[in-house]
Short mmCIF file of C-alpha atoms in Angstrom, two decimals:
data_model
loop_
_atom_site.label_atom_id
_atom_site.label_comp_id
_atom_site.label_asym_id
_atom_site.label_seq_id
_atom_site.Cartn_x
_atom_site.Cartn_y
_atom_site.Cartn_z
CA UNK A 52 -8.08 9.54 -30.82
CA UNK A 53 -7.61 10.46 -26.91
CA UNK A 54 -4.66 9.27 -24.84
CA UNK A 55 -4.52 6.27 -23.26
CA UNK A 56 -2.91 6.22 -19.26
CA UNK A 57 -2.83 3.78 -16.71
CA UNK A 58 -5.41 4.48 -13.91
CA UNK A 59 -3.12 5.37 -10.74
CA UNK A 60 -0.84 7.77 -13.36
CA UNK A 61 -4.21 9.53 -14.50
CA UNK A 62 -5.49 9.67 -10.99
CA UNK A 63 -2.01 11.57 -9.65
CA UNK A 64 -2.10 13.81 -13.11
CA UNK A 65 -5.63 14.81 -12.28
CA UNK A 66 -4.51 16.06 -9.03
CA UNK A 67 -6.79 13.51 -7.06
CA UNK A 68 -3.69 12.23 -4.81
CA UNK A 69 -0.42 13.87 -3.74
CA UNK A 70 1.64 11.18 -5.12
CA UNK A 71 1.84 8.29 -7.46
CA UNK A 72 1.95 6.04 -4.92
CA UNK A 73 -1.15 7.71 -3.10
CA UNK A 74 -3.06 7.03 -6.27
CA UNK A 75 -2.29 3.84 -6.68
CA UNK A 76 -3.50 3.19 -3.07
CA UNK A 77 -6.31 4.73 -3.37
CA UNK A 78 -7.35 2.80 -6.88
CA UNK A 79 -6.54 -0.26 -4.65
CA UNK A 80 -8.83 0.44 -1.71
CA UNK A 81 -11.45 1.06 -4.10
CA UNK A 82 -11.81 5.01 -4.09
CA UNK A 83 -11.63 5.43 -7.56
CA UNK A 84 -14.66 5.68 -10.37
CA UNK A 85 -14.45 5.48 -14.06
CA UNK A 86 -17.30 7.25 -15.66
CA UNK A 87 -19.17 6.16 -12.23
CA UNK A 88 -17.66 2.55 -12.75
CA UNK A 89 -15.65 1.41 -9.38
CA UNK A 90 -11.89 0.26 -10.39
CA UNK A 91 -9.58 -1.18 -8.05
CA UNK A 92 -6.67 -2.15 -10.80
CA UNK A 93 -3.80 0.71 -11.00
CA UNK A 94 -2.56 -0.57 -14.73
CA UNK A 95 -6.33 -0.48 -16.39
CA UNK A 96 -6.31 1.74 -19.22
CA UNK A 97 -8.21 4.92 -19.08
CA UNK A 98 -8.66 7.70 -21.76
CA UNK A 99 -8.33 11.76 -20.67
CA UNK A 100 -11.96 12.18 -22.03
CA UNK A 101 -12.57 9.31 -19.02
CA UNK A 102 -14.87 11.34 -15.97
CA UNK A 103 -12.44 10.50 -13.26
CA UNK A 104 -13.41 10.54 -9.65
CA UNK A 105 -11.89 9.74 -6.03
CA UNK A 106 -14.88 9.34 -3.75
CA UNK A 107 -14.41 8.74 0.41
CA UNK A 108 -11.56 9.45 2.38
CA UNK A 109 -8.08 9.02 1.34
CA UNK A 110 -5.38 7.08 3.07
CA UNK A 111 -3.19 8.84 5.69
CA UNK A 112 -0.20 6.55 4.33
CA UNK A 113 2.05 6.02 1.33
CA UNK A 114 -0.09 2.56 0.67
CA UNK A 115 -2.44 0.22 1.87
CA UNK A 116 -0.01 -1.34 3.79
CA UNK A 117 -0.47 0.79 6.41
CA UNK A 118 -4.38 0.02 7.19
CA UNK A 119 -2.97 -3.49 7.92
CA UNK A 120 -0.68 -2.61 10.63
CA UNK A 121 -2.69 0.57 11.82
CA UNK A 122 -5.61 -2.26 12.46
CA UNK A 123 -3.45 -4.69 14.03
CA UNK A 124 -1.83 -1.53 16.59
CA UNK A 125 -5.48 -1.39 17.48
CA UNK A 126 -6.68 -4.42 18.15
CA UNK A 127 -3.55 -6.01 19.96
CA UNK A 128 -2.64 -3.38 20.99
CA UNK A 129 0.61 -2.00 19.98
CA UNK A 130 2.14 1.49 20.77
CA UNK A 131 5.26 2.64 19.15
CA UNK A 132 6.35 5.77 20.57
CA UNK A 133 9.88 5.87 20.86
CA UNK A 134 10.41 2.99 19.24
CA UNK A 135 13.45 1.42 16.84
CA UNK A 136 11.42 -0.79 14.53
CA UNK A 137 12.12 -3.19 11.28
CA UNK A 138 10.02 -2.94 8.45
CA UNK A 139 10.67 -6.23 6.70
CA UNK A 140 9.58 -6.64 3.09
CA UNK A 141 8.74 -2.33 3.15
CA UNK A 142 8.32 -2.05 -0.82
CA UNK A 143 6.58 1.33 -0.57
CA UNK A 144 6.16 2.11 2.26
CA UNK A 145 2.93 2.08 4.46
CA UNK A 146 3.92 0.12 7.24
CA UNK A 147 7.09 2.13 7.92
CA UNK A 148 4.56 5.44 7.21
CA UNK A 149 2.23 4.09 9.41
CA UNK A 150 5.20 3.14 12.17
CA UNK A 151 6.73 6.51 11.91
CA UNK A 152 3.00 8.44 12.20
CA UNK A 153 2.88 6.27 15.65
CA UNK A 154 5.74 7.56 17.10
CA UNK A 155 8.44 5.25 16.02
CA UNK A 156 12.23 6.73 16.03
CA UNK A 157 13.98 5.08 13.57
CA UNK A 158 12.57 2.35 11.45
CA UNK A 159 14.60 0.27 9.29
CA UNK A 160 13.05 -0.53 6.21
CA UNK A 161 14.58 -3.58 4.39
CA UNK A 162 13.21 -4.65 0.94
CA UNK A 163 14.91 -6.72 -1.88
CA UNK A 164 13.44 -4.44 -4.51
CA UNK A 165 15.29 -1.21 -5.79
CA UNK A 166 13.32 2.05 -5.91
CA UNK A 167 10.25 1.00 -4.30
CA UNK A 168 10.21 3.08 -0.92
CA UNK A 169 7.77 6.19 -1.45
CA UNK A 170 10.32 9.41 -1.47
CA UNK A 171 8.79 11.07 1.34
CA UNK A 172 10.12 8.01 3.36
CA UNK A 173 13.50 7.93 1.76
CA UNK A 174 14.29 11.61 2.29
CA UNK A 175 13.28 11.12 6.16
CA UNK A 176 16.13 11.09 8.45
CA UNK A 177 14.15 8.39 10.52
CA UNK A 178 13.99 5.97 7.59
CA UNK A 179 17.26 3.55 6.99
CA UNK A 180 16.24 2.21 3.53
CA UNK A 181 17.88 -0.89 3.28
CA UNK A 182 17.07 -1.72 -0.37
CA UNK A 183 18.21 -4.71 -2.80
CA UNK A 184 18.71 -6.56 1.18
CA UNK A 185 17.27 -9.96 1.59
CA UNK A 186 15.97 -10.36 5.13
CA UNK A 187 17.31 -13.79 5.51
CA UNK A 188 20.94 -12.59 5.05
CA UNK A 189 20.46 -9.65 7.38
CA UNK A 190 23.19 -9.59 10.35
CA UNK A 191 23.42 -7.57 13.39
CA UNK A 192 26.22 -5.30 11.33
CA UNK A 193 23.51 -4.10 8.79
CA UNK A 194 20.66 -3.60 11.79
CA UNK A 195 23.13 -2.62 15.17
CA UNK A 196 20.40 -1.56 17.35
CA UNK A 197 18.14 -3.93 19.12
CA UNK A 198 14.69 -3.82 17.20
CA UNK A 199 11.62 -2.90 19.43
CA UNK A 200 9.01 -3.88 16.92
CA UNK A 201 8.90 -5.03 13.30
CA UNK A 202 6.85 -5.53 10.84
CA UNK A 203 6.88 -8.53 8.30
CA UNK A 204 4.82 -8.18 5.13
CA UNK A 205 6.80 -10.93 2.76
CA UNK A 206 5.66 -12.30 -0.78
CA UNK A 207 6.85 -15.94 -2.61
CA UNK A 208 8.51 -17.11 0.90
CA UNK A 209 7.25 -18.75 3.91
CA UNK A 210 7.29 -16.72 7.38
CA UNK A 211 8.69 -19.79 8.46
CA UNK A 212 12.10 -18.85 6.71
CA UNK A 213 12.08 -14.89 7.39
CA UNK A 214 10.66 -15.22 11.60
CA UNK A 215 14.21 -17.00 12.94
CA UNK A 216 15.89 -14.23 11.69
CA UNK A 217 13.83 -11.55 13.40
CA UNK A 218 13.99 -13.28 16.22
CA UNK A 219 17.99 -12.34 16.39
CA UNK A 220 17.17 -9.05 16.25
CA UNK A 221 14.47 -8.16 18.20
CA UNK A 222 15.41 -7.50 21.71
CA UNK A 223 14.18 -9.42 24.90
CA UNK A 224 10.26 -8.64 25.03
CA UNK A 225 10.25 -6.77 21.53
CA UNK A 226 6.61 -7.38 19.29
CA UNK A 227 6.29 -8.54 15.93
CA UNK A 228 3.23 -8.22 13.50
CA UNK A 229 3.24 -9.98 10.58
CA UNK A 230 0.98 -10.81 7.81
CA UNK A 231 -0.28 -14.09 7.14
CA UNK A 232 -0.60 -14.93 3.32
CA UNK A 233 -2.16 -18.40 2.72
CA UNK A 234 -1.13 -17.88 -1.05
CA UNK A 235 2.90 -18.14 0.34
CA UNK A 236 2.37 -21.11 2.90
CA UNK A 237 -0.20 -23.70 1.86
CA UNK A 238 1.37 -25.58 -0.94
CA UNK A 239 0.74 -25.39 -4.88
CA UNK A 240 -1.86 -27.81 -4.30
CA UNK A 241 -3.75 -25.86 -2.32
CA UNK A 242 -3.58 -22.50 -4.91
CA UNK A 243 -6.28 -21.53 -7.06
CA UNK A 244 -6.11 -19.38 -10.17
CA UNK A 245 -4.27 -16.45 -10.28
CA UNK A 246 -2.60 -17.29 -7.22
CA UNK A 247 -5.62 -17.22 -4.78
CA UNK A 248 -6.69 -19.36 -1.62
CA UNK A 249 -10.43 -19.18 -0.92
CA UNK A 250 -10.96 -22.17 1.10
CA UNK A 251 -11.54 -21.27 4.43
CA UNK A 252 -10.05 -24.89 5.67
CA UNK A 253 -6.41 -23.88 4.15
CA UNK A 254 -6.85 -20.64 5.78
CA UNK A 255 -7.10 -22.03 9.05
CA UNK A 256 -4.28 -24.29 8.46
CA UNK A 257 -2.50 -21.79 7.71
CA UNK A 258 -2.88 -20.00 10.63
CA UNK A 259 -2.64 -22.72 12.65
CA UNK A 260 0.91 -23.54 11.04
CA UNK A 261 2.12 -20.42 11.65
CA UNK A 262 1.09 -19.75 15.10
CA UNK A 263 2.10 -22.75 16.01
CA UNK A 264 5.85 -22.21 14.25
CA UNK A 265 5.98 -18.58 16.65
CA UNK A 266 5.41 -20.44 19.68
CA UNK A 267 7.76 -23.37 18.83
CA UNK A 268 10.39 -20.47 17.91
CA UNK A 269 11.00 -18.40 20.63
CA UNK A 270 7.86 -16.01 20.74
CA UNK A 271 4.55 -15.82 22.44
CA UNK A 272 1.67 -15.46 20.43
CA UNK A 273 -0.56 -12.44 21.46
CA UNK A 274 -3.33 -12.68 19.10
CA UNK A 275 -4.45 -13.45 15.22
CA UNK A 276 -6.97 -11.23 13.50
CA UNK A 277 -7.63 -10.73 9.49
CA UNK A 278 -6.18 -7.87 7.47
CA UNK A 279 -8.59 -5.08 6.90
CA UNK A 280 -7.86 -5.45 2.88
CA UNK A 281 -7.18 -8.42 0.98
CA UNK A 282 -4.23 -8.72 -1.52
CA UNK A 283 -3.39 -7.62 -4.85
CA UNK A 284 -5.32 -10.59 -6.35
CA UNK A 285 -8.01 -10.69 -4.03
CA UNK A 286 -6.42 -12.99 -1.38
CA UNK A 287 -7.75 -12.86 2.23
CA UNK A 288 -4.60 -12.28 4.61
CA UNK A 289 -4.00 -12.41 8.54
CA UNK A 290 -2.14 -10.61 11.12
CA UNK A 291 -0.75 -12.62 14.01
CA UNK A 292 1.00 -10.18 16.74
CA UNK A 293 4.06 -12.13 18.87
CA UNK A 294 6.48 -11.28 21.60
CA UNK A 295 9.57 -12.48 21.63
CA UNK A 296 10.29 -14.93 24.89
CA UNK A 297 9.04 -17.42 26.84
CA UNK A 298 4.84 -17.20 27.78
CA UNK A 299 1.75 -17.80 27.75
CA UNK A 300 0.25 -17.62 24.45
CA UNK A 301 -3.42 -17.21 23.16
CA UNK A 302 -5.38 -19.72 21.99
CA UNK A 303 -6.52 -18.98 18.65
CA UNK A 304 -9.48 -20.66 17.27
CA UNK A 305 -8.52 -20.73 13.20
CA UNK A 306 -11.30 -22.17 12.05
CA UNK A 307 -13.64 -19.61 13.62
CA UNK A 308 -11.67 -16.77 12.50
CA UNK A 309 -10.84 -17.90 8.87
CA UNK A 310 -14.88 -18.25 8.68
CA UNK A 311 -15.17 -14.57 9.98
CA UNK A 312 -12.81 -13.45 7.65
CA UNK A 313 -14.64 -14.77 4.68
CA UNK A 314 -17.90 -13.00 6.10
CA UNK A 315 -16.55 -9.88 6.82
CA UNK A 316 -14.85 -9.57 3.66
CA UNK A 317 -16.24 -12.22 1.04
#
């Protein structure tokens, strides 16, 4: 009887990606066939006699993260060169990858987990992996520069706890980009199976709530867009882009935008 392997360890033993966590990225965005089958799950269970196959191009960073805030640099947009920046809720990596592939300096990646960060981030002498550190207990001691930019990409807490914070240590004028999750902010009542929000009413209330928080919290809001790729359960997330200070803020129209969302990606 063949082997049995999950389907991000057989795609890195095949020699389809350059790391484990490259695999599993690439699984996630959908690159990866089974015997011409599309599977987007790292843990499903494939045997070696399985045909294998990564098909379209493969990400430039450690994990999908990365797309998110490479889309939201675009469209707000957001340059980084130079910059001392805060990866907040980092797990493996792709937003700091992404950060440091933009020209960032230094970027401090915080994450409660332990052994998350991809190792060609944690043996970069740009990288300060602040691991098994909980954002909301973060002081200026831990993080001593001022933070140009930062990234928040949090799961099972509202942005609402995790935003004063970063407010304290971004400097005067410093960006934020953070990612929206519905899932994490609308109330159990509001969750569907397996954790996922698909009405497009929550969604905008959601992004109405937390837009609305920003500019009631020190920070002008600069703009809202969706994420390129939905979450690990198939949730559709946003990015909302904010500077911290007094402004004049975008108006966002939520509804519109939570029923593009659903068009563009279903």
């Amino acid at each position: 009887m063949s082997e049995k392997l999950r389907l991000d360890a057989a795609v890195f033993a095949a020699g389809l990606a350059e790391s484990r966590e490259k695999a599993k990225a690439a699984v996630m965005a959908g690159l990866v066939f089974v015997n011409g089958q599309r599977e987007d799950k790292p843990g499903t269970q494939v045997r070696d006699t399985d045909k294998i196959e990564v098909r379209g191009q493969q990400l430039r960073y450690v994990s999908r993260g990365g797309l998110k805030l490479e889309k939201a640099m675009e469209v707000f947009p957001i340059t980084l060169d130079g910059c001392v920046c805060m990866d907040v809720g980092a797990s493996t990596g792709g937003f700091t990858d992404c950060m440091l592939q933009n020209g960032a300096s230094k970027v401090y990646a915080i994450d409660v987990g332990y052994g998350q960060l991809a190792w060609k981030l944690r043996t970069d002498e740009r990288v300060v992996n602040l691991e098994r550190t909980n954002i909301r207990h973060v002081t200026r001691e831990l993080v001593p520069e001022e933070i140009d930019f930062c990234s928040i990409d949090v799961s099972f807490i509202s942005l609402t706890l995790v935003l004063p914070v970063v407010h304290q240590l971004l400097r005067e004028g410093g960006r934020l980009v953070c990612l929206i999750k519905p899932q994490f902010e609308a109330g159990k009542e509001n969750v569907g199976k397996k954790g996922v929000v698909r009405d497009t009413a929550i969604h905008a209330a959601v992004i109405e709530k937390i837009t609305r928080f920003l500019t009631e919290n020190g920070f002008t809001l600069m703009g809202v867009d969706f994420s390129p790729v939905k979450g690990p359960e198939g949730n559709i997330e946003f990015l909302a882009c904010a500077q911290k200070g007094s402004g004049e803020s975008v108006q966002v129209d939520a509804a519109a935008l939570a029923a593009l969302a659903h068009t563009e990606l279903g």
